[in-house]
Short mmCIF file of C-alpha atoms and ligand atoms in Angstrom, two decimals:
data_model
loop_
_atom_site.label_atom_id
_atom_site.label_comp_id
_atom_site.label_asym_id
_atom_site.label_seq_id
_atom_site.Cartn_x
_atom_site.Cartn_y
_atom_site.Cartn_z
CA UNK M 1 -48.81 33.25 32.02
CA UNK M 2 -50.06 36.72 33.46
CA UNK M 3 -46.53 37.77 34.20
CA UNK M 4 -45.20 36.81 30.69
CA UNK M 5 -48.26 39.04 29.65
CA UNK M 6 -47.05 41.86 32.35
CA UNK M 7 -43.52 42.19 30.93
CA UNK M 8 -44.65 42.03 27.31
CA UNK M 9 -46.88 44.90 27.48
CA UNK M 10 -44.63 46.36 30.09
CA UNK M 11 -47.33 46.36 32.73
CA UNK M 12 -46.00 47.03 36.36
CA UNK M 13 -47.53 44.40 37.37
CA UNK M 14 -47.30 41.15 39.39
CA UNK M 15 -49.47 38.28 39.61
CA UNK M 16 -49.01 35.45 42.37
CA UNK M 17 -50.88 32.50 43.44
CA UNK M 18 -52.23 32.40 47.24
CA UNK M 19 -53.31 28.85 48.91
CA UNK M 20 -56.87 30.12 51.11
CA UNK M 21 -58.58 27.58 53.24
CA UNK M 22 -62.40 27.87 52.04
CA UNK M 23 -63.10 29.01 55.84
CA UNK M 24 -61.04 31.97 54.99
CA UNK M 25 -62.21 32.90 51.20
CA UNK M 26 -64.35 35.82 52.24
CA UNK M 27 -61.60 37.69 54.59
CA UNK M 28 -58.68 36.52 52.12
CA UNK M 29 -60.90 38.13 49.15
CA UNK M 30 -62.41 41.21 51.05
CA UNK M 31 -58.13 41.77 52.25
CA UNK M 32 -56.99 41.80 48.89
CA UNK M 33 -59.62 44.43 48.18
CA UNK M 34 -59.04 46.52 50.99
CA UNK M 35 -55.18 45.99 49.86
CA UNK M 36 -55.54 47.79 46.65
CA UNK M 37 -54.39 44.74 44.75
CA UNK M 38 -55.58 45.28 40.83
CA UNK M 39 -57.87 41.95 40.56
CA UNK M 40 -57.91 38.31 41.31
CA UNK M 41 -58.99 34.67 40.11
CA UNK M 42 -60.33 31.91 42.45
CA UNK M 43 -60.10 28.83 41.33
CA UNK M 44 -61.07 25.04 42.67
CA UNK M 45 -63.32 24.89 45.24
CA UNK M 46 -63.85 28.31 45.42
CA UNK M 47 -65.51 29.14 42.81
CA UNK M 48 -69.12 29.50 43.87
CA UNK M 49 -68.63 30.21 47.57
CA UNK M 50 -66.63 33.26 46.11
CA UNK M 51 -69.43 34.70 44.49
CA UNK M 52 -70.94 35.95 48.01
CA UNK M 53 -68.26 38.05 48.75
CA UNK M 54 -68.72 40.27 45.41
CA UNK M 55 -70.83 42.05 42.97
CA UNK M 56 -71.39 39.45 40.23
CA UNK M 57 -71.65 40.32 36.80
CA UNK M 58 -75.34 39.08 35.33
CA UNK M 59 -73.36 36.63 33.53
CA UNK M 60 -71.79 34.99 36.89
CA UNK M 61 -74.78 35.99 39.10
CA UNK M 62 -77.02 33.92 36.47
CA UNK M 63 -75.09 30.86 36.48
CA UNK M 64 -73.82 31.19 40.48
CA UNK M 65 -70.32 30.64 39.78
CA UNK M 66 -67.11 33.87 39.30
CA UNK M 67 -63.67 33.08 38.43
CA UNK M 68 -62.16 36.51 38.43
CA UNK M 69 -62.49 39.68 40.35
CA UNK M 70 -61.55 43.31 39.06
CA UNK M 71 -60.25 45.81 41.76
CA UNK M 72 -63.53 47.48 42.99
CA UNK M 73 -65.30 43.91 43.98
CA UNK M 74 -67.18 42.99 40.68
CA UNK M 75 -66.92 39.53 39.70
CA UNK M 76 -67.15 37.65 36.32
CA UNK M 77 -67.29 34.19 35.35
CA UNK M 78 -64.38 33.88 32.26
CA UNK M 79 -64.45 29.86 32.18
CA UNK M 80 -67.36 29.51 29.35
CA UNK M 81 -66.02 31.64 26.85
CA UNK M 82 -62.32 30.70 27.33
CA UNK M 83 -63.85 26.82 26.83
CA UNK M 84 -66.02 28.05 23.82
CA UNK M 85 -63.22 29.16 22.04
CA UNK M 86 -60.85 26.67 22.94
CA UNK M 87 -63.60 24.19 20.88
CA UNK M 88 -64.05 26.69 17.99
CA UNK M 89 -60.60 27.16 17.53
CA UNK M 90 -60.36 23.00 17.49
CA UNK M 91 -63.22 23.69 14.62
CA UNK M 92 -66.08 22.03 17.20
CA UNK M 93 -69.42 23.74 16.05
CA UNK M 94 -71.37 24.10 19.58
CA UNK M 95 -74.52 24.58 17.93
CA UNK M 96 -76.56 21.55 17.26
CA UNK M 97 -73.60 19.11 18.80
CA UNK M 98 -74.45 16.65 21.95
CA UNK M 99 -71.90 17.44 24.62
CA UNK M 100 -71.10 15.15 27.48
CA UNK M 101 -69.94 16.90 30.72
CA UNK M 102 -68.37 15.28 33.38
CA UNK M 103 -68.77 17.12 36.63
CA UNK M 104 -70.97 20.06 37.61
CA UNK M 105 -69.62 21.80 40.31
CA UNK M 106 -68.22 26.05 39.17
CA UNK M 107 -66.48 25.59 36.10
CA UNK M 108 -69.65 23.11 34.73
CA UNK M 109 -71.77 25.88 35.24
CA UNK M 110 -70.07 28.46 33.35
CA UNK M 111 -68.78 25.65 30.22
CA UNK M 112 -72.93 24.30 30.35
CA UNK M 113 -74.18 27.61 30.25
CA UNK M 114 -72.09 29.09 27.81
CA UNK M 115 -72.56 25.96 25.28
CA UNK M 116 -76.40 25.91 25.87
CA UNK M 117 -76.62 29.88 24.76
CA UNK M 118 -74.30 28.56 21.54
CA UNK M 119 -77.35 25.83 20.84
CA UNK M 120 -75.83 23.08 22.26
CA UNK M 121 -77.29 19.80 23.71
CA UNK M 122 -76.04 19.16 27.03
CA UNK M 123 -75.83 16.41 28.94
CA UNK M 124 -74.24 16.76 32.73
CA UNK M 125 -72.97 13.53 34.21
CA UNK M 126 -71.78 13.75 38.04
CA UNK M 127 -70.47 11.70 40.48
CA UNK M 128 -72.80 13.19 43.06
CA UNK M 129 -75.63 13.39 40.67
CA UNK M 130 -78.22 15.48 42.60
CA UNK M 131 -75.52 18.35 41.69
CA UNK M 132 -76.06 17.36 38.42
CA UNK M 133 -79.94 17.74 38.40
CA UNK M 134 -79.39 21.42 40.68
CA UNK M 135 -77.16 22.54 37.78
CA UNK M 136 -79.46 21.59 35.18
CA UNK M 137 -83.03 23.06 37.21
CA UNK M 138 -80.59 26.27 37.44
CA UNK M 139 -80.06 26.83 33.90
CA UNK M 140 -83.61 26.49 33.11
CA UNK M 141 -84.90 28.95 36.11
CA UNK M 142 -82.38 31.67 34.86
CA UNK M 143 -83.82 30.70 30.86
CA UNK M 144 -80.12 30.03 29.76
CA UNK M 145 -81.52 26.69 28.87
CA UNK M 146 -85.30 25.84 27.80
CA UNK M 147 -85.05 22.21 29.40
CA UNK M 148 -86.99 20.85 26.81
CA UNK M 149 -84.24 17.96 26.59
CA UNK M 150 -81.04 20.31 25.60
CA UNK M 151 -79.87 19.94 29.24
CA UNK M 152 -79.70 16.18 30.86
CA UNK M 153 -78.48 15.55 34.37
CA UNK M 154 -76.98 12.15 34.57
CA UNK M 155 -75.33 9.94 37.53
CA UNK M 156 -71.45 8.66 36.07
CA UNK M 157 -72.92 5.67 35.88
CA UNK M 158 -74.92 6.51 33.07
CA UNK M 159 -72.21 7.45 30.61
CA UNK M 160 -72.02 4.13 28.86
CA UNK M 161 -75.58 4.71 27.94
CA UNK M 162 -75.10 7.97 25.81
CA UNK M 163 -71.62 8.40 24.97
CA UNK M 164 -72.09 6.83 21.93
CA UNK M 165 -74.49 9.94 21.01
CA UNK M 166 -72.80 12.75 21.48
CA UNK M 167 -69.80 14.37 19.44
CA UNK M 168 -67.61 16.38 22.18
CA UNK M 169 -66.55 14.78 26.02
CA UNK M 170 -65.75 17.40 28.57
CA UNK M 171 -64.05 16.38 31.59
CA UNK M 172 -64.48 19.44 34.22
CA UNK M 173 -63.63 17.54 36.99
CA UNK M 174 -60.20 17.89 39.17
CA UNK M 175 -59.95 13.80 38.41
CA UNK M 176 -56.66 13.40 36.00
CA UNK M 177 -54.98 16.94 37.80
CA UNK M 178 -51.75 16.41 39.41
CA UNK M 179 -51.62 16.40 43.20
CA UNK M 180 -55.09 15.70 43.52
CA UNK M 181 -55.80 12.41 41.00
CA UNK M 182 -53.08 12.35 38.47
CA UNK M 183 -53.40 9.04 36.31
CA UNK M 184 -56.90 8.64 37.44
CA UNK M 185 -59.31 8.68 34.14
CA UNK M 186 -63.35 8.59 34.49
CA UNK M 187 -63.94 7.69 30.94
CA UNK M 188 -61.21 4.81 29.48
CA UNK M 189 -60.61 4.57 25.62
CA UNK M 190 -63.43 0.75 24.52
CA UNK M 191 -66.05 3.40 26.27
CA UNK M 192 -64.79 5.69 23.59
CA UNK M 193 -65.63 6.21 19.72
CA UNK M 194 -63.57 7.99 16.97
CA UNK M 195 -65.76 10.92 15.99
CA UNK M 196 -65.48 11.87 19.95
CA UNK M 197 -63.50 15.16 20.30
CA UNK M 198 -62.54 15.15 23.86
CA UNK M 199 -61.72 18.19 25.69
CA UNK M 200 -60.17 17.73 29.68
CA UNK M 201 -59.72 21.17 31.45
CA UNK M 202 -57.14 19.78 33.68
CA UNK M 203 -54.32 21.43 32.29
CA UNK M 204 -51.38 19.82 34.93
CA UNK M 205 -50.35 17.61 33.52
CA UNK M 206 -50.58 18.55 29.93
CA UNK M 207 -51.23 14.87 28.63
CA UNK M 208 -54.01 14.02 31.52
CA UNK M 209 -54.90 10.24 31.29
CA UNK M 210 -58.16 11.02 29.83
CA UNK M 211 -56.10 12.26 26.87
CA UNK M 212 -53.89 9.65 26.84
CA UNK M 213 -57.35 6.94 26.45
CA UNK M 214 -58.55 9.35 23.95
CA UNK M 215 -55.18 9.24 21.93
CA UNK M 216 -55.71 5.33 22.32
CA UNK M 217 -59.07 5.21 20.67
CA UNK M 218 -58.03 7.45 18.19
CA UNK M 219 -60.31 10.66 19.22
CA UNK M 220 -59.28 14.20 18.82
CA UNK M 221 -58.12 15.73 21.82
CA UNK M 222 -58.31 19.18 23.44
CA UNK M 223 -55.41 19.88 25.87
CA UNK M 224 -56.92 22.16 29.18
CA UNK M 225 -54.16 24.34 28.71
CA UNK M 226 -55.92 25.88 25.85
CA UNK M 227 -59.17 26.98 27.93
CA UNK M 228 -56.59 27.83 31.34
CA UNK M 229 -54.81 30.74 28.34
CA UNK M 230 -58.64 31.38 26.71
CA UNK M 231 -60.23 31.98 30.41
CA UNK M 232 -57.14 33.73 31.60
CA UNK M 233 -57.07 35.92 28.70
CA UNK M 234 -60.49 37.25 29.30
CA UNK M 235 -59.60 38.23 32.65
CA UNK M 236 -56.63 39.62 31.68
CA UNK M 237 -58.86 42.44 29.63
CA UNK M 238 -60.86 42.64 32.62
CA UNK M 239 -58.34 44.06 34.56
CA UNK M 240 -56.20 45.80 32.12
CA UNK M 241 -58.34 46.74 29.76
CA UNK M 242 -55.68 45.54 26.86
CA UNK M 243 -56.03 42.33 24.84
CA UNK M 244 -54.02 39.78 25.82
CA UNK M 245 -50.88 38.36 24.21
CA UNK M 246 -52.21 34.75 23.84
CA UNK M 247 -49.40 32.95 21.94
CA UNK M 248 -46.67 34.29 24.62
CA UNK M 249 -49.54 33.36 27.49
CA UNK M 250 -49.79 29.79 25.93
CA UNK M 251 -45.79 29.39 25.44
CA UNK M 252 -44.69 30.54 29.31
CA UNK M 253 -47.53 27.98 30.49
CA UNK M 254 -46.64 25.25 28.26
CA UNK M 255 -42.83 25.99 29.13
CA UNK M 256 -43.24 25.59 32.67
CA UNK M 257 -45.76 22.62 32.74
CA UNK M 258 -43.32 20.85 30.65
CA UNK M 259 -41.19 21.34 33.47
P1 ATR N 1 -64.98 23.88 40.47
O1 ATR N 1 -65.76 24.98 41.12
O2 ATR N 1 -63.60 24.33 40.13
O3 ATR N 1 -65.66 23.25 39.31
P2 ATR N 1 -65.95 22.02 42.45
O4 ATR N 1 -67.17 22.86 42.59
O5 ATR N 1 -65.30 21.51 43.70
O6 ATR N 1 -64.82 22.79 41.63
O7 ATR N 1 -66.30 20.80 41.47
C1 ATR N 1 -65.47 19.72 41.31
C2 ATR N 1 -66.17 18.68 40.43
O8 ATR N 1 -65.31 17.55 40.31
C3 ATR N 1 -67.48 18.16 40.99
O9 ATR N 1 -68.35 17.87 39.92
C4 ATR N 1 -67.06 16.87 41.70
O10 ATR N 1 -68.07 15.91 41.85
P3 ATR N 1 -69.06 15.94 43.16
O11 ATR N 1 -70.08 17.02 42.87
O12 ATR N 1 -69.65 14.59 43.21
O13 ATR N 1 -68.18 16.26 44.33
C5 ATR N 1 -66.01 16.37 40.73
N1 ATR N 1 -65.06 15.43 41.32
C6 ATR N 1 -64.03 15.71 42.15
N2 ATR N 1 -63.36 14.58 42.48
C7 ATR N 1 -63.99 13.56 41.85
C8 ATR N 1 -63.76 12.13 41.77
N3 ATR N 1 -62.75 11.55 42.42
N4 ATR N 1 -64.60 11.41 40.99
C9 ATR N 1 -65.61 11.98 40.31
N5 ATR N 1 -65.87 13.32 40.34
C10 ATR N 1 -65.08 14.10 41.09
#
């Protein structure tokens, strides 16, 4: 995606992906630095261990979670935004809407904080649900959310209770991403209802098997590869300064995950 970008704008540029242990995030990170490379992204698990080894952004330092770094050490959290307008784009008004969230570990953060600012009522669902009820306590002590019942924490077993109410399910957990829990689905298509847009950020394989249950019951569906282009796209200006070109970004991704 970045390298399409690179050769279209006829950047000298090269972007490549690096496999860090999380013991070795904050030498692999303050290396690439010292290296002169022009900016990274860290990605699954990293993404709020990361945020020690930088100078956040208030944005990122607010919600405790970066997903790119520019090439003097500043970090920013691009995940919200590229989510945001995946959903616009899909015509999903945030504001006023009931959003289910599965998951609450970096990229819940950003997604929950960004849709709470947009006047959203969010409800966080977790397997480990005392993450759920940290993530929620955080966006009221930073005043990104009033608590005042626009942000819920919930355990996964709750979702039967209030799926019905809300218009938009988010899956931001790794479950459903290839290599890690490919074919595994938290929410199946009777828990499902046909004014549900759902939206799954894994974006390998395109068709996760969330999708696939929310094809089944007839929802719309939001593949992840629009929010990987969206998020990417925003760090893309971050370290080039030029807009990205999103259609090309979207085709070389598609292209390869097709395989
Ligand atoms: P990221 O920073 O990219 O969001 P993360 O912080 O490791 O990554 O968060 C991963 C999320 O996926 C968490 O919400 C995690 O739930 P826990 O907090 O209970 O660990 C969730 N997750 C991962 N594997 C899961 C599984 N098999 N079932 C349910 N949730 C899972």
């Amino acid at each position: 995606m970045h390298n399409t970008a690179f050769k279209e704008l006829g950047l000298n540029c090269a972007y490549h992906a690096f496999n860090v242990e999380k013991q070795n995030a904050g030498r692999a990170i303050k290396g690439v630095l010292a290296l002169g490379f022009g900016g990274l992204n860290v990605t699954i698990p990293l993404k709020e261990l990361a945020l020690q080894y930088v100078n956040p952004d208030t944005w990122s330092r607010r919600i405790g979670s970066i997903n790119t770094i520019d090439s003097k050490g500043n970090g920013y959290n691009t995940d919200g935004a590229g989510a945001a307008r995946a959903l616009k784009e899909a015509g999903v008004r945030a504001k006023d809407s009931s959003i289910l969230m599965l998951g609450a570990g970096g990229a819940a953060k950003s997604i929950a904080a960004e849709l709470l600012t947009e006047g959203a009522r969010v409800l966080v669902a977790n397997r480990t649900k005392s993450r759920a009820v940290i993530l929620a306590e955080k966006m009221v002590t930073e005043n990104i959310s009033c608590g005042c019942g626009d942000i819920e924490p919930l355990g996964l077993d709750e979702v039967n209770s209030v799926i019905d109410e809300v218009q938009v399910l988010i899956n931001t957990t790794s479950v459903g991403m290839r290599g890690v829990a490919e074919g595994q689905t938290l929410v199946r298509a009777e828990q499902m209802h046909k004014e549900l847009v759902v939206f799954d950020i894994v974006y390998n394989p395109l068709e996760t098997e969330l999708l696939k249950e929310a094809r089944k019951a007839g929802c719309m569906t939001i593949e992840g590869v629009k929010e990987l282009v969206y998020q990417g796209a925003a760090s893309f200006k971050i370290w080039t300064g030029f807009d990205a070109p999103i259609k090309s970004m979207e085709s070389a991704v598609r292209a390869v995950l097709r395989g």
